mmCIF file of C-alpha atoms and ligand atoms in Angstrom:
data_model
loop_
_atom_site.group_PDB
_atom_site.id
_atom_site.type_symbol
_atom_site.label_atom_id
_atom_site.label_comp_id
_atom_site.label_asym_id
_atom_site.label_seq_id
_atom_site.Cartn_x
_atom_site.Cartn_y
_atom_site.Cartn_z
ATOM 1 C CA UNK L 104 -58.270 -30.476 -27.678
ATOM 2 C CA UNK L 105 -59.416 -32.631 -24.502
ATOM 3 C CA UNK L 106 -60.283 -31.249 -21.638
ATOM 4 C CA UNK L 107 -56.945 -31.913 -19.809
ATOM 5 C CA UNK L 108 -54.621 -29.981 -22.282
ATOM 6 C CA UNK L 109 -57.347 -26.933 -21.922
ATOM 7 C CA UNK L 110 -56.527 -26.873 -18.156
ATOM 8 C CA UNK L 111 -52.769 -27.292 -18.752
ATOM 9 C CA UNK L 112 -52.843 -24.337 -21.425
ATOM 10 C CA UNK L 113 -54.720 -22.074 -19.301
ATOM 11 C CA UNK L 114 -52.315 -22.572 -16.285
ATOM 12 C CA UNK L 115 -49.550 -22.108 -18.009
ATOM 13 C CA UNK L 116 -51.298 -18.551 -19.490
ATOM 14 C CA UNK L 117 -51.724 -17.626 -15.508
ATOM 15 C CA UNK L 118 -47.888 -18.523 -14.642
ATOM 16 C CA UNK L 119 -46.642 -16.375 -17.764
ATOM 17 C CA UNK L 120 -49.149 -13.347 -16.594
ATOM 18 C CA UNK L 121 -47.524 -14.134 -12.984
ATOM 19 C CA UNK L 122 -43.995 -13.591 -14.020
ATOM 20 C CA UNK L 123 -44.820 -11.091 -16.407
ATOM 21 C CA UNK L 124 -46.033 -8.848 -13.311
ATOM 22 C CA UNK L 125 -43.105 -10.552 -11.356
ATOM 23 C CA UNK L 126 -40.816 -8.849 -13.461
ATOM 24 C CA UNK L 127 -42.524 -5.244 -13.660
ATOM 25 C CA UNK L 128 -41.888 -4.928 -9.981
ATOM 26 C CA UNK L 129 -37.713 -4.443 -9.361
ATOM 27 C CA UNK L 130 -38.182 -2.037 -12.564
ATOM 28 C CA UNK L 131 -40.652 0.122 -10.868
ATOM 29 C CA UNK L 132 -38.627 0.336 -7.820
ATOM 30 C CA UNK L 133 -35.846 1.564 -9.282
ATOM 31 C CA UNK L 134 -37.612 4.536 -10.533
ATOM 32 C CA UNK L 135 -36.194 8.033 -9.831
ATOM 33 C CA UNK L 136 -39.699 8.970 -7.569
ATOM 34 C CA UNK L 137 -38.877 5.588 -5.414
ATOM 35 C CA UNK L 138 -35.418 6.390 -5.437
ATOM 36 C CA UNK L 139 -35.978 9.969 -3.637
ATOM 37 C CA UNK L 140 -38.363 8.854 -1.661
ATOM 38 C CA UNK L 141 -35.603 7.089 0.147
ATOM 39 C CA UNK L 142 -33.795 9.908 1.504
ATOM 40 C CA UNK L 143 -34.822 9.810 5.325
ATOM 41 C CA UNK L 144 -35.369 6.422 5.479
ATOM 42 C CA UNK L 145 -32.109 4.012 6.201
ATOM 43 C CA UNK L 146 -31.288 1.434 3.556
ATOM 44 C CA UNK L 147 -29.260 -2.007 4.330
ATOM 45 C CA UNK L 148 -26.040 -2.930 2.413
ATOM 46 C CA UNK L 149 -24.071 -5.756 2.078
ATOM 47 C CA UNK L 150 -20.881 -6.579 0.031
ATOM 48 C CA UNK L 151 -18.994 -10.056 -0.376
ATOM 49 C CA UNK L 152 -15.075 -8.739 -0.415
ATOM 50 C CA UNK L 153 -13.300 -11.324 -2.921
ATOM 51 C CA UNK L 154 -9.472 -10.652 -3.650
ATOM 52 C CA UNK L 155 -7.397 -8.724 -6.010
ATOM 53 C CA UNK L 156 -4.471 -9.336 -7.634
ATOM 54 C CA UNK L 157 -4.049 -13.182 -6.216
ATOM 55 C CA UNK L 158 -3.943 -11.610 -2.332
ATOM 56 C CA UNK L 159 -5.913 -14.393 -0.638
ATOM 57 C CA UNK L 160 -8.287 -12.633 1.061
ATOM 58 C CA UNK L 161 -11.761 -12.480 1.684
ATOM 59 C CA UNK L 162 -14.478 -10.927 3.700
ATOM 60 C CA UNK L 163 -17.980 -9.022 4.525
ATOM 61 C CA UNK L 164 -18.892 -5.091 4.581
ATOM 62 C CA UNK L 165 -22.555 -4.236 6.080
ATOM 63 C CA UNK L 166 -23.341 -1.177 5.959
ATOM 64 C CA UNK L 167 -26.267 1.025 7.116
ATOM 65 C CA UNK L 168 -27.347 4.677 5.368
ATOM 66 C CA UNK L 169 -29.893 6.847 5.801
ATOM 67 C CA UNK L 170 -29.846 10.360 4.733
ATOM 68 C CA UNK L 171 -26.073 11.292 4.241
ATOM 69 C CA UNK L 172 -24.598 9.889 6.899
ATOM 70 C CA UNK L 173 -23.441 6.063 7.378
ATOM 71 C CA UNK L 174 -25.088 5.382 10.532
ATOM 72 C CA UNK L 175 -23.266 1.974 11.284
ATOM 73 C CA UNK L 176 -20.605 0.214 9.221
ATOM 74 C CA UNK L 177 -18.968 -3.488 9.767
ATOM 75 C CA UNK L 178 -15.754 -4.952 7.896
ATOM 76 C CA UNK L 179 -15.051 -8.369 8.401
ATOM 77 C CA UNK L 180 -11.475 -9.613 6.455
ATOM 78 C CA UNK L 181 -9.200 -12.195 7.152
ATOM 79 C CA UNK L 182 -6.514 -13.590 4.474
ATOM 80 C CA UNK L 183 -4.862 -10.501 4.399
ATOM 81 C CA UNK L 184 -0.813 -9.747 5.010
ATOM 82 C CA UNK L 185 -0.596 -10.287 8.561
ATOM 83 C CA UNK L 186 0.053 -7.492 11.538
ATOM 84 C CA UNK L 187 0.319 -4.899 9.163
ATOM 85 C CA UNK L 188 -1.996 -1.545 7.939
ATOM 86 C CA UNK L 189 -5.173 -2.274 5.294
ATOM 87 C CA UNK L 190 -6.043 0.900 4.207
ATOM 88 C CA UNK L 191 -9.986 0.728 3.725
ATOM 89 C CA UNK L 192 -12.375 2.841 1.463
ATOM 90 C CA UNK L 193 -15.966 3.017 0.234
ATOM 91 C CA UNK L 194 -15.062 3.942 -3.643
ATOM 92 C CA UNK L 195 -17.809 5.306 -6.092
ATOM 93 C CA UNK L 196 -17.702 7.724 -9.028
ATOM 94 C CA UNK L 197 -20.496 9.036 -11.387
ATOM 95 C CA UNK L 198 -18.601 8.070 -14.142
ATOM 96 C CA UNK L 199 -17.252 4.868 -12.931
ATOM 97 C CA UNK L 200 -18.975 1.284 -13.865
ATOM 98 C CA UNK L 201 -18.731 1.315 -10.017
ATOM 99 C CA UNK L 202 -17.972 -2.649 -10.138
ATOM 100 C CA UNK L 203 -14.593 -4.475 -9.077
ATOM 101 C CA UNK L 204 -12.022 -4.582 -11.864
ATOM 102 C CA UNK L 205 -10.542 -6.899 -13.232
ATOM 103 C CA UNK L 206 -7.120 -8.270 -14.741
ATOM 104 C CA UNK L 207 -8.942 -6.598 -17.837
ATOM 105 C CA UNK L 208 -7.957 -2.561 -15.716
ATOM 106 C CA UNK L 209 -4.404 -3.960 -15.795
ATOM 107 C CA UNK L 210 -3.284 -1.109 -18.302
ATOM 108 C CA UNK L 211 -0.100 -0.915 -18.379
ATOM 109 C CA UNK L 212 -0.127 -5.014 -18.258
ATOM 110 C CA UNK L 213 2.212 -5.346 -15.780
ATOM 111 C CA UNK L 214 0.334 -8.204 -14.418
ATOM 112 C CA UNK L 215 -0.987 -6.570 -11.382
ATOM 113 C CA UNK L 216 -3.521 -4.231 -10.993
ATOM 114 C CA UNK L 217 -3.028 -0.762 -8.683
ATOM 115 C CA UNK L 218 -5.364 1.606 -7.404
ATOM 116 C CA UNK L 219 -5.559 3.882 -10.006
ATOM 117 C CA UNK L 220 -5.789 1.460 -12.775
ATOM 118 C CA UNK L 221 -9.049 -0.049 -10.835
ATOM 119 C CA UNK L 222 -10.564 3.706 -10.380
ATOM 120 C CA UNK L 223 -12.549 3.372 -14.103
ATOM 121 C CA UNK L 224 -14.233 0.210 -12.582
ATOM 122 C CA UNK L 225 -14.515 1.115 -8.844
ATOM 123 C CA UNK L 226 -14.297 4.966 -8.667
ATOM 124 C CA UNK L 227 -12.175 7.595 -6.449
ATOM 125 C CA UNK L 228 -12.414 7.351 -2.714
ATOM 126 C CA UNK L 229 -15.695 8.789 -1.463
ATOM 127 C CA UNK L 230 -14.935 7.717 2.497
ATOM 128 C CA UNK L 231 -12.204 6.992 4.144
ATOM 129 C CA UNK L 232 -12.653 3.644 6.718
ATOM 130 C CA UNK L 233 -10.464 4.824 9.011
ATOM 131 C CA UNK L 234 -10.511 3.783 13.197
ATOM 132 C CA UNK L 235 -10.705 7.320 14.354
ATOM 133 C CA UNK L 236 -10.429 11.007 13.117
ATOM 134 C CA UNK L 237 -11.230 12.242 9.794
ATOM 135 C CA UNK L 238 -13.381 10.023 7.437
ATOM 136 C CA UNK L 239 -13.054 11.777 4.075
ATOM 137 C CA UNK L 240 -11.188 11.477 1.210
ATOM 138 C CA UNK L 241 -7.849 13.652 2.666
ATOM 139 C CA UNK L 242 -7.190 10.189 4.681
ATOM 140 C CA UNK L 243 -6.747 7.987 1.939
ATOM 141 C CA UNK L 244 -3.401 6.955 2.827
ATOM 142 C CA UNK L 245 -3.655 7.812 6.959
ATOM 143 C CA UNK L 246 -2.192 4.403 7.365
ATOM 144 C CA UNK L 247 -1.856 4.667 10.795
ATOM 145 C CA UNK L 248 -5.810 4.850 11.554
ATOM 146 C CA UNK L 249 -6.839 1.761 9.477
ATOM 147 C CA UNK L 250 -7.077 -1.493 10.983
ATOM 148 C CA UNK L 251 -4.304 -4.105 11.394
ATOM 149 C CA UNK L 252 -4.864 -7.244 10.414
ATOM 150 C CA UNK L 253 -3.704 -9.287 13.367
ATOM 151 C CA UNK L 254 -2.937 -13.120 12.119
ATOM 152 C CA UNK L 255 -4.718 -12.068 9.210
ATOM 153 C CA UNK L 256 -7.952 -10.809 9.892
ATOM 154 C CA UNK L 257 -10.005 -7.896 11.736
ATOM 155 C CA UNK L 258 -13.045 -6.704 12.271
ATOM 156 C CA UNK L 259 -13.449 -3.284 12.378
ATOM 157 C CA UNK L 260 -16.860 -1.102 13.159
ATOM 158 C CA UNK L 261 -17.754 2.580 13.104
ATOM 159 C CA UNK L 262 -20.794 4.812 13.327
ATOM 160 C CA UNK L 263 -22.192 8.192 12.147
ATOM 161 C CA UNK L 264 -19.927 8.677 9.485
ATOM 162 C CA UNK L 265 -20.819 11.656 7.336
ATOM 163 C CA UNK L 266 -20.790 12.281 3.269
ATOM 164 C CA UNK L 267 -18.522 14.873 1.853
ATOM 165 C CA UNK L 268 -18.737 16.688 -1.549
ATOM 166 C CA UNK L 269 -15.935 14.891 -3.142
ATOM 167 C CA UNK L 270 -14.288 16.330 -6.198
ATOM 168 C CA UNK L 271 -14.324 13.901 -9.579
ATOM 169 C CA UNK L 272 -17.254 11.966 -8.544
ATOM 170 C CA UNK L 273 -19.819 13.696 -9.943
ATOM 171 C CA UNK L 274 -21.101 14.859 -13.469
ATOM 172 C CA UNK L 275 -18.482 15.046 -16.417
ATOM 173 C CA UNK L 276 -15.896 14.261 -13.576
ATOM 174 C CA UNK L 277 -17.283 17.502 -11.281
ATOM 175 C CA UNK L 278 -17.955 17.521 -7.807
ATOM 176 C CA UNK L 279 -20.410 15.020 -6.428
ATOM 177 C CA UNK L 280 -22.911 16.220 -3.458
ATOM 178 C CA UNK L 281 -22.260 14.539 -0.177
ATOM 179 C CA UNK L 282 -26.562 14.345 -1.333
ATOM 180 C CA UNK L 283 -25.673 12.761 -4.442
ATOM 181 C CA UNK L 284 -23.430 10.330 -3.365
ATOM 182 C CA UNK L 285 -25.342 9.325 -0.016
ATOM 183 C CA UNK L 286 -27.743 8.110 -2.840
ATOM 184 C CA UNK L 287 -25.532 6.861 -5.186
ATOM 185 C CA UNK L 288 -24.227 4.205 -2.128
ATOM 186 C CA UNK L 289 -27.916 4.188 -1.240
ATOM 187 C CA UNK L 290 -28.379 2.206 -4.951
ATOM 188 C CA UNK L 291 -26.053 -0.408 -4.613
ATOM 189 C CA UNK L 292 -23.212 1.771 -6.164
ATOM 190 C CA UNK L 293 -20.722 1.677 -3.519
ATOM 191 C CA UNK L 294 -17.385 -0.678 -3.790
ATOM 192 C CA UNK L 295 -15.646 -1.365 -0.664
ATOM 193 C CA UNK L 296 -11.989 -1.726 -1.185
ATOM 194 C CA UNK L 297 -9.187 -3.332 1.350
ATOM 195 C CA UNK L 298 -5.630 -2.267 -0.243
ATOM 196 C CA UNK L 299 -2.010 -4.010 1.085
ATOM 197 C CA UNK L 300 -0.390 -7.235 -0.237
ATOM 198 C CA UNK L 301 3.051 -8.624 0.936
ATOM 199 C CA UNK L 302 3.773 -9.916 -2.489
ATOM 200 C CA UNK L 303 6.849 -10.944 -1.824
ATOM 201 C CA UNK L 304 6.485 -12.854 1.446
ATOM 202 C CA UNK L 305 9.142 -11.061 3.497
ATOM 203 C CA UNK L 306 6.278 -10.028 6.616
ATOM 204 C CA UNK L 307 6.688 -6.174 5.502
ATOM 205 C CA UNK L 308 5.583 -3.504 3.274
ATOM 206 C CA UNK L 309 8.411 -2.758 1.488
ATOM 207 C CA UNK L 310 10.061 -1.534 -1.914
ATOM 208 C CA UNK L 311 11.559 -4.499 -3.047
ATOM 209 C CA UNK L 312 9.317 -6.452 -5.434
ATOM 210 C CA UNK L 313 7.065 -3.521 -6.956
ATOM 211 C CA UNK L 314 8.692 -0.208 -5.826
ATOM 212 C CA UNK L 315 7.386 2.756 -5.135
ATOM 213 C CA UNK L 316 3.363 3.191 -4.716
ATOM 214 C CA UNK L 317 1.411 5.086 -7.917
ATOM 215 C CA UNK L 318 -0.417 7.603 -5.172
ATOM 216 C CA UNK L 319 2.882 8.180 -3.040
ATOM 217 C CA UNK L 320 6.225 7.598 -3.615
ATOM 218 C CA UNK L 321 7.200 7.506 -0.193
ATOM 219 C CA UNK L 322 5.116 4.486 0.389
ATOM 220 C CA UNK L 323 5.515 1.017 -1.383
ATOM 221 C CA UNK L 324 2.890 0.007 -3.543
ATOM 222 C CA UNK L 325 2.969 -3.064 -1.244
ATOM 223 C CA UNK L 326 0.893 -0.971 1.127
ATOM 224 C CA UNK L 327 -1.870 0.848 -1.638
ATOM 225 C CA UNK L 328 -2.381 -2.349 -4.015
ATOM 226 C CA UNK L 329 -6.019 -3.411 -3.837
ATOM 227 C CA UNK L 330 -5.756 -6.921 -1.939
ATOM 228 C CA UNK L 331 -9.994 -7.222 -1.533
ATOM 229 C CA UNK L 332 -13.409 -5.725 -3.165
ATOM 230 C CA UNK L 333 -17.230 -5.996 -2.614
ATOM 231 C CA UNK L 334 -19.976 -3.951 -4.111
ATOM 232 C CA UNK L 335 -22.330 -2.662 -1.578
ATOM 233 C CA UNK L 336 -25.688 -4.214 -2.913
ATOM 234 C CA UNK L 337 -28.692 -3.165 -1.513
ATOM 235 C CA UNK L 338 -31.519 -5.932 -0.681
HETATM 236 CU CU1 LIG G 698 -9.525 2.260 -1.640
#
């Protein structure tokens, strides 16, 4: 062996040893003791919001959350049914892949998936995104206190909004801690969902096309269909 393939082994030895070490570092801090360790300090989180069920819209979620509380949080949408209510939720469940679903949820293959059929893949609600009042889960469908999507689009922020013990989020389906699920969205579990589609072009929410919504039958499912979805990812 001449001396130039020596050199050329050896440095190639010192890059493997370089992303061996690389790679030992995201595993470490994803340990439970890092993980804890977290708990008072505030953690960053971003989601890309890519459509559902063919709605043509898009957007950003950034969210901020230390402790149990989400100190600040932004939504940025636009391709969504114009001048009319998007309810908004951060969705997570211990038992859920918490990931956005896709045509794959569809379970009773009717070509279009609802909320329910996405909860395996996204979760129950955990917070509500409402513009004022209550926050948890009881204002799911409050669809006068979400944001209207003038031409489109909105941006909507809100601060200091607190975790609740939610029911079906945690263990074996239990209750998951306000604690627990502070974390959980904390470590890139969260999915941000924007729900509403005009699928039949008429300007309105109505019953025509689809009928009556899965979670309400007084409201179409026009209005609860997820149109957008982002996981929260931490960086
Ligand atoms: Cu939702």
């Amino acid at each position: 062996m001449n001396r130039k393939s020596v050199i050329a082994l050896g440095g190639s030895v010192v890059a493997l040893v370089a992303a061996a070490s690389l790679a030992a570092i995201p595993a470490q801090a994803h340990n439970d003791q890092s993980d804890s360790r977290d708990n008072d300090k505030n953690v960053t989180l971003t989601a890309t919001l890519t459509e559902l069920n063919g709605s043509g819209a898009s957007g950003t979620a950034t969210a901020v959350v230390g402790n149990k509380m989400i100190k600040r949080i932004e939504v940025h949408a636009d391709g969504l049914t114009p001048d009319a209510p998007h309810a908004q939720h951060i969705h997570y469940g211990q038992q859920a892949l918490n990931e956005c679903p896709t045509l794959a949820f569809d379970t009773n293959h009717d070509g279009r998936l609802n909320t329910v059929e996405g909860i395996p893949a996204y979760g129950p609600v955990v917070v509500s995104l409402t513009t004022t009042g209550d926050t948890t889960p009881a204002s799911l469908l409050a669809v006068d206190r979400f944001p209207v999507a003038k031409d489109g689009s909105y941006d909507y922020k809100r601060k200091n909004i607190k975790f609740t013990d939610v029911a079906g989020t945690g263990d074996d389906g239990g209750i998951g801690t306000a604690k627990d699920i502070a974390q959980s969205i904390r470590d890139g579990e969260g999915v941000v969902v924007i729900h509403g589609i005009d699928y039949n072009d008429n300007g309105k929410y109505d019953f025509g096309t689809i009928g009556a919504s899965e979670l309400d039958p007084k409201l179409p499912a026009e209005a609860t269909d997820p149109a957008a979805c982002g996981v929260l990812e931490r960086h």
